[in-house]
Amino acid sequence: MATTVSEMIVDPDEIDCADEELADKAESGRDRATEDQLDEDQVIESDSVDTEPVVDTDPVEVRPRSLALAILALAAAIVVGALIFGGISAWHLHVAQHRQDRDAAILSTSRQAVADLVTLRHDSAAGDIKRIADTTTGKFHDQFADTGGTFLSVLQQGQVVSTGAAKEVALVDANDQHATVLAAVVSTVQNTEAPTGQQRVYRMKVSLDSVDGRWLVSNVEFVS
């Protein structure tokens, strides 16, 4: 059956009803969109409030504490440096004093030893030779022990009277075990051949060894 033009035309009342239904749906959709937007804004605002950092307004005294620590560290460094410097200085002073005392003992022993060698009397020869032997060591000491009797006879037979002293002594080298000294010695010798006395000048090279804390003569050489 063919459809007529009147059947194809929609009833105006039905159109009005459809328009009203569409308008209601559109209004309802706008209301839901508005509510969703409000909920979303509230969520964003809530998140922004919750995540806002909390700032402590109380002042923190960090700088004075750091300054105090720096001052303490500097003071400690100064104290340690002073202790190290003081220890090194004291050690150097001790070494210098030790060397000074050692060298003074060497020169004193040398001066006395050469004076004893040129100060001899025929009437006190035994004591003079013993005094020399007591300040010697090693082979040099043995020479006096071996030839003491012969030397004593020479002094007595020649009526020898010799007096002298070291005019100058100089340290050539030294350590804590061994030393070498040069001495300029002047003496006056009287004997049967020179009863009025004869002056003599010697240059002696004296070697010394440290034995049990004492400096002893280990050799004497006459040098020009």
PDB file of C-alpha atoms in Angstrom:
ATOM      1  CA  MET A   1       0.000   0.000   0.000  1.00  0.00           C
ATOM      2  CA  ALA A   2       1.418   3.366  -1.003  1.00  0.00           C
ATOM      3  CA  THR A   3       2.242   5.925   1.704  1.00  0.00           C
ATOM      4  CA  THR A   4       0.429   9.206   1.308  1.00  0.00           C
ATOM      5  CA  VAL A   5       1.887  12.666   1.807  1.00  0.00           C
ATOM      6  CA  SER A   6      -0.330  13.192   4.870  1.00  0.00           C
ATOM      7  CA  GLU A   7       1.059  10.058   6.447  1.00  0.00           C
ATOM      8  CA  MET A   8       4.567  11.310   5.922  1.00  0.00           C
ATOM      9  CA  ILE A   9       3.899  14.543   7.797  1.00  0.00           C
ATOM     10  CA  VAL A  10       4.419  14.219  11.538  1.00  0.00           C
ATOM     11  CA  ASP A  11       1.721  15.256  13.941  1.00  0.00           C
ATOM     12  CA  PRO A  12       2.501  18.768  15.413  1.00  0.00           C
ATOM     13  CA  ASP A  13       1.569  17.603  18.918  1.00  0.00           C
ATOM     14  CA  GLU A  14       4.119  14.839  18.731  1.00  0.00           C
ATOM     15  CA  ILE A  15       6.774  17.364  17.640  1.00  0.00           C
ATOM     16  CA  ASP A  16       6.037  19.602  20.595  1.00  0.00           C
ATOM     17  CA  CYS A  17       6.325  16.683  22.972  1.00  0.00           C
ATOM     18  CA  ALA A  18       9.617  15.683  21.426  1.00  0.00           C
ATOM     19  CA  ASP A  19      10.953  19.217  21.703  1.00  0.00           C
ATOM     20  CA  GLU A  20      10.034  19.424  25.367  1.00  0.00           C
ATOM     21  CA  GLU A  21      11.679  16.053  26.054  1.00  0.00           C
ATOM     22  CA  LEU A  22      14.885  17.160  24.311  1.00  0.00           C
ATOM     23  CA  ALA A  23      14.911  20.455  26.230  1.00  0.00           C
ATOM     24  CA  ASP A  24      14.524  18.594  29.546  1.00  0.00           C
ATOM     25  CA  LYS A  25      17.400  16.282  28.705  1.00  0.00           C
ATOM     26  CA  ALA A  26      19.603  19.209  27.702  1.00  0.00           C
ATOM     27  CA  GLU A  27      18.844  21.062  30.960  1.00  0.00           C
ATOM     28  CA  SER A  28      19.544  17.939  32.977  1.00  0.00           C
ATOM     29  CA  GLY A  29      22.853  17.480  31.179  1.00  0.00           C
ATOM     30  CA  ARG A  30      23.874  21.061  31.908  1.00  0.00           C
ATOM     31  CA  ASP A  31      23.013  20.647  35.595  1.00  0.00           C
ATOM     32  CA  ARG A  32      25.142  17.477  35.849  1.00  0.00           C
ATOM     33  CA  ALA A  33      28.060  19.199  34.061  1.00  0.00           C
ATOM     34  CA  THR A  34      27.864  22.111  36.475  1.00  0.00           C
ATOM     35  CA  GLU A  35      27.840  19.766  39.474  1.00  0.00           C
ATOM     36  CA  ASP A  36      30.806  17.793  38.077  1.00  0.00           C
ATOM     37  CA  GLN A  37      32.753  21.023  37.510  1.00  0.00           C
ATOM     38  CA  LEU A  38      32.039  22.151  41.066  1.00  0.00           C
ATOM     39  CA  ASP A  39      33.176  18.791  42.460  1.00  0.00           C
ATOM     40  CA  GLU A  40      36.359  18.927  40.376  1.00  0.00           C
ATOM     41  CA  ASP A  41      37.121  22.488  41.530  1.00  0.00           C
ATOM     42  CA  GLN A  42      36.625  21.426  45.151  1.00  0.00           C
ATOM     43  CA  VAL A  43      39.020  18.455  44.662  1.00  0.00           C
ATOM     44  CA  ILE A  44      41.670  20.694  43.094  1.00  0.00           C
ATOM     45  CA  GLU A  45      41.286  23.273  45.862  1.00  0.00           C
ATOM     46  CA  SER A  46      41.484  20.547  48.490  1.00  0.00           C
ATOM     47  CA  ASP A  47      44.638  19.101  46.889  1.00  0.00           C
ATOM     48  CA  SER A  48      46.250  22.509  46.690  1.00  0.00           C
ATOM     49  CA  VAL A  49      45.501  23.160  50.338  1.00  0.00           C
ATOM     50  CA  ASP A  50      46.766  19.758  51.453  1.00  0.00           C
ATOM     51  CA  THR A  51      49.997  19.957  49.461  1.00  0.00           C
ATOM     52  CA  GLU A  52      50.926  23.499  50.478  1.00  0.00           C
ATOM     53  CA  PRO A  53      54.328  23.306  52.287  1.00  0.00           C
ATOM     54  CA  VAL A  54      54.388  24.208  55.926  1.00  0.00           C
ATOM     55  CA  VAL A  55      56.918  26.941  56.624  1.00  0.00           C
ATOM     56  CA  ASP A  56      58.474  27.171  60.084  1.00  0.00           C
ATOM     57  CA  THR A  57      58.580  30.835  60.914  1.00  0.00           C
ATOM     58  CA  ASP A  58      60.777  30.310  63.981  1.00  0.00           C
ATOM     59  CA  PRO A  59      64.316  31.629  63.290  1.00  0.00           C
ATOM     60  CA  VAL A  60      67.026  28.950  63.191  1.00  0.00           C
ATOM     61  CA  GLU A  61      70.374  30.099  64.555  1.00  0.00           C
ATOM     62  CA  VAL A  62      72.586  28.167  62.129  1.00  0.00           C
ATOM     63  CA  ARG A  63      75.128  30.881  61.374  1.00  0.00           C
ATOM     64  CA  PRO A  64      76.290  31.541  64.955  1.00  0.00           C
ATOM     65  CA  ARG A  65      76.723  27.810  65.563  1.00  0.00           C
ATOM     66  CA  SER A  66      78.714  27.385  62.361  1.00  0.00           C
ATOM     67  CA  LEU A  67      80.894  30.347  63.338  1.00  0.00           C
ATOM     68  CA  ALA A  68      81.518  28.844  66.767  1.00  0.00           C
ATOM     69  CA  LEU A  69      82.518  25.503  65.235  1.00  0.00           C
ATOM     70  CA  ALA A  70      84.876  27.266  62.836  1.00  0.00           C
ATOM     71  CA  ILE A  71      86.489  29.163  65.719  1.00  0.00           C
ATOM     72  CA  LEU A  72      86.911  25.954  67.717  1.00  0.00           C
ATOM     73  CA  ALA A  73      88.448  24.181  64.719  1.00  0.00           C
ATOM     74  CA  LEU A  74      90.854  27.070  64.155  1.00  0.00           C
ATOM     75  CA  ALA A  75      91.813  27.134  67.832  1.00  0.00           C
ATOM     76  CA  ALA A  76      92.415  23.377  67.811  1.00  0.00           C
ATOM     77  CA  ALA A  77      94.593  23.692  64.699  1.00  0.00           C
ATOM     78  CA  ILE A  78      96.600  26.468  66.337  1.00  0.00           C
ATOM     79  CA  VAL A  79      97.106  24.415  69.502  1.00  0.00           C
ATOM     80  CA  VAL A  80      98.173  21.320  67.559  1.00  0.00           C
ATOM     81  CA  GLY A  81     100.500  23.388  65.395  1.00  0.00           C
ATOM     82  CA  ALA A  82     102.014  25.021  68.461  1.00  0.00           C
ATOM     83  CA  LEU A  83     102.569  21.646  70.106  1.00  0.00           C
ATOM     84  CA  ILE A  84     104.239  20.237  66.995  1.00  0.00           C
ATOM     85  CA  PHE A  85     106.383  23.330  66.547  1.00  0.00           C
ATOM     86  CA  GLY A  86     107.263  23.320  70.228  1.00  0.00           C
ATOM     87  CA  GLY A  87     108.190  19.643  70.115  1.00  0.00           C
ATOM     88  CA  ILE A  88     110.388  20.093  67.051  1.00  0.00           C
ATOM     89  CA  SER A  89     112.010  23.185  68.535  1.00  0.00           C
ATOM     90  CA  ALA A  90     112.646  21.386  71.819  1.00  0.00           C
ATOM     91  CA  TRP A  91     114.154  18.433  69.969  1.00  0.00           C
ATOM     92  CA  HIS A  92     116.465  20.698  67.934  1.00  0.00           C
ATOM     93  CA  LEU A  93     117.431  22.547  71.102  1.00  0.00           C
ATOM     94  CA  HIS A  94     118.173  19.256  72.839  1.00  0.00           C
ATOM     95  CA  VAL A  95     120.335  18.068  69.927  1.00  0.00           C
ATOM     96  CA  ALA A  96     122.195  21.369  69.769  1.00  0.00           C
ATOM     97  CA  GLN A  97     122.788  21.346  73.522  1.00  0.00           C
ATOM     98  CA  HIS A  98     123.987  17.734  73.383  1.00  0.00           C
ATOM     99  CA  ARG A  99     126.491  18.561  70.638  1.00  0.00           C
ATOM    100  CA  GLN A 100     127.688  21.629  72.481  1.00  0.00           C
ATOM    101  CA  ASP A 101     128.252  19.669  75.693  1.00  0.00           C
ATOM    102  CA  ARG A 102     129.947  16.820  73.801  1.00  0.00           C
ATOM    103  CA  ASP A 103     132.327  19.124  71.919  1.00  0.00           C
ATOM    104  CA  ALA A 104     133.177  21.011  75.105  1.00  0.00           C
ATOM    105  CA  ALA A 105     134.069  17.712  76.834  1.00  0.00           C
ATOM    106  CA  ILE A 106     136.238  16.651  73.874  1.00  0.00           C
ATOM    107  CA  LEU A 107     138.185  19.913  73.848  1.00  0.00           C
ATOM    108  CA  SER A 108     138.587  19.910  77.614  1.00  0.00           C
ATOM    109  CA  THR A 109     139.924  16.334  77.600  1.00  0.00           C
ATOM    110  CA  SER A 110     142.287  17.124  74.725  1.00  0.00           C
ATOM    111  CA  ARG A 111     143.637  20.227  76.424  1.00  0.00           C
ATOM    112  CA  GLN A 112     144.319  18.332  79.649  1.00  0.00           C
ATOM    113  CA  ALA A 113     145.789  15.301  77.857  1.00  0.00           C
ATOM    114  CA  VAL A 114     148.397  17.262  75.873  1.00  0.00           C
ATOM    115  CA  ALA A 115     149.287  19.295  78.956  1.00  0.00           C
ATOM    116  CA  ASP A 116     149.908  16.036  80.853  1.00  0.00           C
ATOM    117  CA  LEU A 117     152.124  14.748  78.038  1.00  0.00           C
ATOM    118  CA  VAL A 118     154.477  17.725  78.300  1.00  0.00           C
ATOM    119  CA  THR A 119     154.336  18.185  82.065  1.00  0.00           C
ATOM    120  CA  LEU A 120     156.739  15.649  83.573  1.00  0.00           C
ATOM    121  CA  ARG A 121     159.259  15.708  86.398  1.00  0.00           C
ATOM    122  CA  HIS A 122     161.966  13.181  87.173  1.00  0.00           C
ATOM    123  CA  ASP A 123     161.107  13.265  90.881  1.00  0.00           C
ATOM    124  CA  SER A 124     157.383  12.546  90.264  1.00  0.00           C
ATOM    125  CA  ALA A 125     157.713  10.527  87.060  1.00  0.00           C
ATOM    126  CA  ALA A 126     155.768   7.464  88.282  1.00  0.00           C
ATOM    127  CA  GLY A 127     152.705   9.547  89.214  1.00  0.00           C
ATOM    128  CA  ASP A 128     152.978  11.614  86.017  1.00  0.00           C
ATOM    129  CA  ILE A 129     153.036   8.505  83.819  1.00  0.00           C
ATOM    130  CA  LYS A 130     150.080   7.012  85.683  1.00  0.00           C
ATOM    131  CA  ARG A 131     148.107  10.229  85.200  1.00  0.00           C
ATOM    132  CA  ILE A 132     148.710  10.052  81.451  1.00  0.00           C
ATOM    133  CA  ALA A 133     147.759   6.349  81.288  1.00  0.00           C
ATOM    134  CA  ASP A 134     144.462   7.044  83.101  1.00  0.00           C
ATOM    135  CA  THR A 135     143.308   9.368  80.297  1.00  0.00           C
ATOM    136  CA  THR A 136     144.217   7.029  77.411  1.00  0.00           C
ATOM    137  CA  THR A 137     142.678   3.961  75.827  1.00  0.00           C
ATOM    138  CA  GLY A 138     143.415   1.239  73.295  1.00  0.00           C
ATOM    139  CA  LYS A 139     146.882   0.742  71.857  1.00  0.00           C
ATOM    140  CA  PHE A 140     148.016   4.162  73.022  1.00  0.00           C
ATOM    141  CA  HIS A 141     147.253   3.128  76.602  1.00  0.00           C
ATOM    142  CA  ASP A 142     149.142  -0.117  76.082  1.00  0.00           C
ATOM    143  CA  GLN A 143     152.276   1.794  75.006  1.00  0.00           C
ATOM    144  CA  PHE A 144     152.491   3.441  78.407  1.00  0.00           C
ATOM    145  CA  ALA A 145     151.897   0.136  80.145  1.00  0.00           C
ATOM    146  CA  ASP A 146     154.617  -1.567  78.103  1.00  0.00           C
ATOM    147  CA  THR A 147     157.233   1.221  78.131  1.00  0.00           C
ATOM    148  CA  GLY A 148     156.398   2.889  81.411  1.00  0.00           C
ATOM    149  CA  GLY A 149     159.466   1.530  83.122  1.00  0.00           C
ATOM    150  CA  THR A 150     161.807   2.645  80.327  1.00  0.00           C
ATOM    151  CA  PHE A 151     160.230   6.087  80.130  1.00  0.00           C
ATOM    152  CA  LEU A 152     160.561   6.472  83.890  1.00  0.00           C
ATOM    153  CA  SER A 153     164.280   5.648  83.698  1.00  0.00           C
ATOM    154  CA  VAL A 154     164.860   8.248  80.929  1.00  0.00           C
ATOM    155  CA  LEU A 155     163.208  10.970  82.991  1.00  0.00           C
ATOM    156  CA  GLN A 156     165.159  10.129  86.123  1.00  0.00           C
ATOM    157  CA  GLN A 157     168.511   9.737  84.433  1.00  0.00           C
ATOM    158  CA  GLY A 158     168.180  12.960  82.455  1.00  0.00           C
ATOM    159  CA  GLN A 159     166.859  14.920  85.443  1.00  0.00           C
ATOM    160  CA  VAL A 160     164.054  16.054  83.199  1.00  0.00           C
ATOM    161  CA  VAL A 161     161.705  18.796  84.286  1.00  0.00           C
ATOM    162  CA  SER A 162     159.161  19.706  81.623  1.00  0.00           C
ATOM    163  CA  THR A 163     156.204  22.072  81.954  1.00  0.00           C
ATOM    164  CA  GLY A 164     153.777  23.046  79.240  1.00  0.00           C
ATOM    165  CA  ALA A 165     150.224  23.667  78.148  1.00  0.00           C
ATOM    166  CA  ALA A 166     147.996  23.784  75.096  1.00  0.00           C
ATOM    167  CA  LYS A 167     147.753  27.289  73.709  1.00  0.00           C
ATOM    168  CA  GLU A 168     145.093  26.458  71.152  1.00  0.00           C
ATOM    169  CA  VAL A 169     142.843  23.460  70.546  1.00  0.00           C
ATOM    170  CA  ALA A 170     140.503  23.047  67.588  1.00  0.00           C
ATOM    171  CA  LEU A 171     137.940  20.386  66.835  1.00  0.00           C
ATOM    172  CA  VAL A 172     138.495  18.775  63.438  1.00  0.00           C
ATOM    173  CA  ASP A 173     135.558  16.332  63.470  1.00  0.00           C
ATOM    174  CA  ALA A 174     133.409  14.634  66.042  1.00  0.00           C
ATOM    175  CA  ASN A 175     130.490  12.329  66.592  1.00  0.00           C
ATOM    176  CA  ASP A 176     129.222  10.545  69.679  1.00  0.00           C
ATOM    177  CA  GLN A 177     131.915   7.837  69.405  1.00  0.00           C
ATOM    178  CA  HIS A 178     135.054   9.392  67.950  1.00  0.00           C
ATOM    179  CA  ALA A 179     136.727  12.798  67.647  1.00  0.00           C
ATOM    180  CA  THR A 180     139.860  14.387  66.218  1.00  0.00           C
ATOM    181  CA  VAL A 181     141.474  17.519  67.644  1.00  0.00           C
ATOM    182  CA  LEU A 182     144.467  19.648  66.649  1.00  0.00           C
ATOM    183  CA  ALA A 183     146.449  21.265  69.469  1.00  0.00           C
ATOM    184  CA  ALA A 184     149.194  23.860  69.502  1.00  0.00           C
ATOM    185  CA  VAL A 185     151.401  23.127  72.519  1.00  0.00           C
ATOM    186  CA  VAL A 186     154.235  25.077  74.095  1.00  0.00           C
ATOM    187  CA  SER A 187     156.596  23.623  76.732  1.00  0.00           C
ATOM    188  CA  THR A 188     159.837  24.414  78.515  1.00  0.00           C
ATOM    189  CA  VAL A 189     162.197  21.481  79.053  1.00  0.00           C
ATOM    190  CA  GLN A 190     165.070  21.370  81.497  1.00  0.00           C
ATOM    191  CA  ASN A 191     167.517  18.463  81.646  1.00  0.00           C
ATOM    192  CA  THR A 192     171.168  17.756  82.100  1.00  0.00           C
ATOM    193  CA  GLU A 193     171.914  19.055  78.598  1.00  0.00           C
ATOM    194  CA  ALA A 194     169.819  22.224  78.986  1.00  0.00           C
ATOM    195  CA  PRO A 195     169.848  23.096  82.683  1.00  0.00           C
ATOM    196  CA  THR A 196     168.472  26.613  82.053  1.00  0.00           C
ATOM    197  CA  GLY A 197     165.561  25.270  80.054  1.00  0.00           C
ATOM    198  CA  GLN A 198     164.632  25.178  76.380  1.00  0.00           C
ATOM    199  CA  GLN A 199     161.316  26.192  74.886  1.00  0.00           C
ATOM    200  CA  ARG A 200     159.673  23.798  72.488  1.00  0.00           C
ATOM    201  CA  VAL A 201     156.598  24.155  70.295  1.00  0.00           C
ATOM    202  CA  TYR A 202     154.532  21.214  69.102  1.00  0.00           C
ATOM    203  CA  ARG A 203     151.516  20.645  66.911  1.00  0.00           C
ATOM    204  CA  MET A 204     149.669  17.509  67.910  1.00  0.00           C
ATOM    205  CA  LYS A 205     146.854  15.598  66.284  1.00  0.00           C
ATOM    206  CA  VAL A 206     144.866  13.970  69.051  1.00  0.00           C
ATOM    207  CA  SER A 207     142.379  11.154  68.463  1.00  0.00           C
ATOM    208  CA  LEU A 208     139.783  10.424  71.129  1.00  0.00           C
ATOM    209  CA  ASP A 209     137.214   7.671  71.704  1.00  0.00           C
ATOM    210  CA  SER A 210     134.167   7.685  73.941  1.00  0.00           C
ATOM    211  CA  VAL A 211     134.468   4.860  76.472  1.00  0.00           C
ATOM    212  CA  ASP A 212     131.730   4.345  79.075  1.00  0.00           C
ATOM    213  CA  GLY A 213     130.720   7.982  78.892  1.00  0.00           C
ATOM    214  CA  ARG A 214     134.309   9.307  79.118  1.00  0.00           C
ATOM    215  CA  TRP A 215     136.452  10.766  76.358  1.00  0.00           C
ATOM    216  CA  LEU A 216     139.871   9.080  76.322  1.00  0.00           C
ATOM    217  CA  VAL A 217     142.915   9.650  74.100  1.00  0.00           C
ATOM    218  CA  SER A 218     143.421   6.780  71.652  1.00  0.00           C
ATOM    219  CA  ASN A 219     146.378   8.248  69.744  1.00  0.00           C
ATOM    220  CA  VAL A 220     148.694  11.267  69.534  1.00  0.00           C
ATOM    221  CA  GLU A 221     150.659  12.266  66.443  1.00  0.00           C
ATOM    222  CA  PHE A 222     153.150  15.091  66.084  1.00  0.00           C
ATOM    223  CA  VAL A 223     152.412  17.040  62.911  1.00  0.00           C
ATOM    224  CA  SER A 224     154.270  19.857  61.204  1.00  0.00           C
TER     225      SER A 224
END
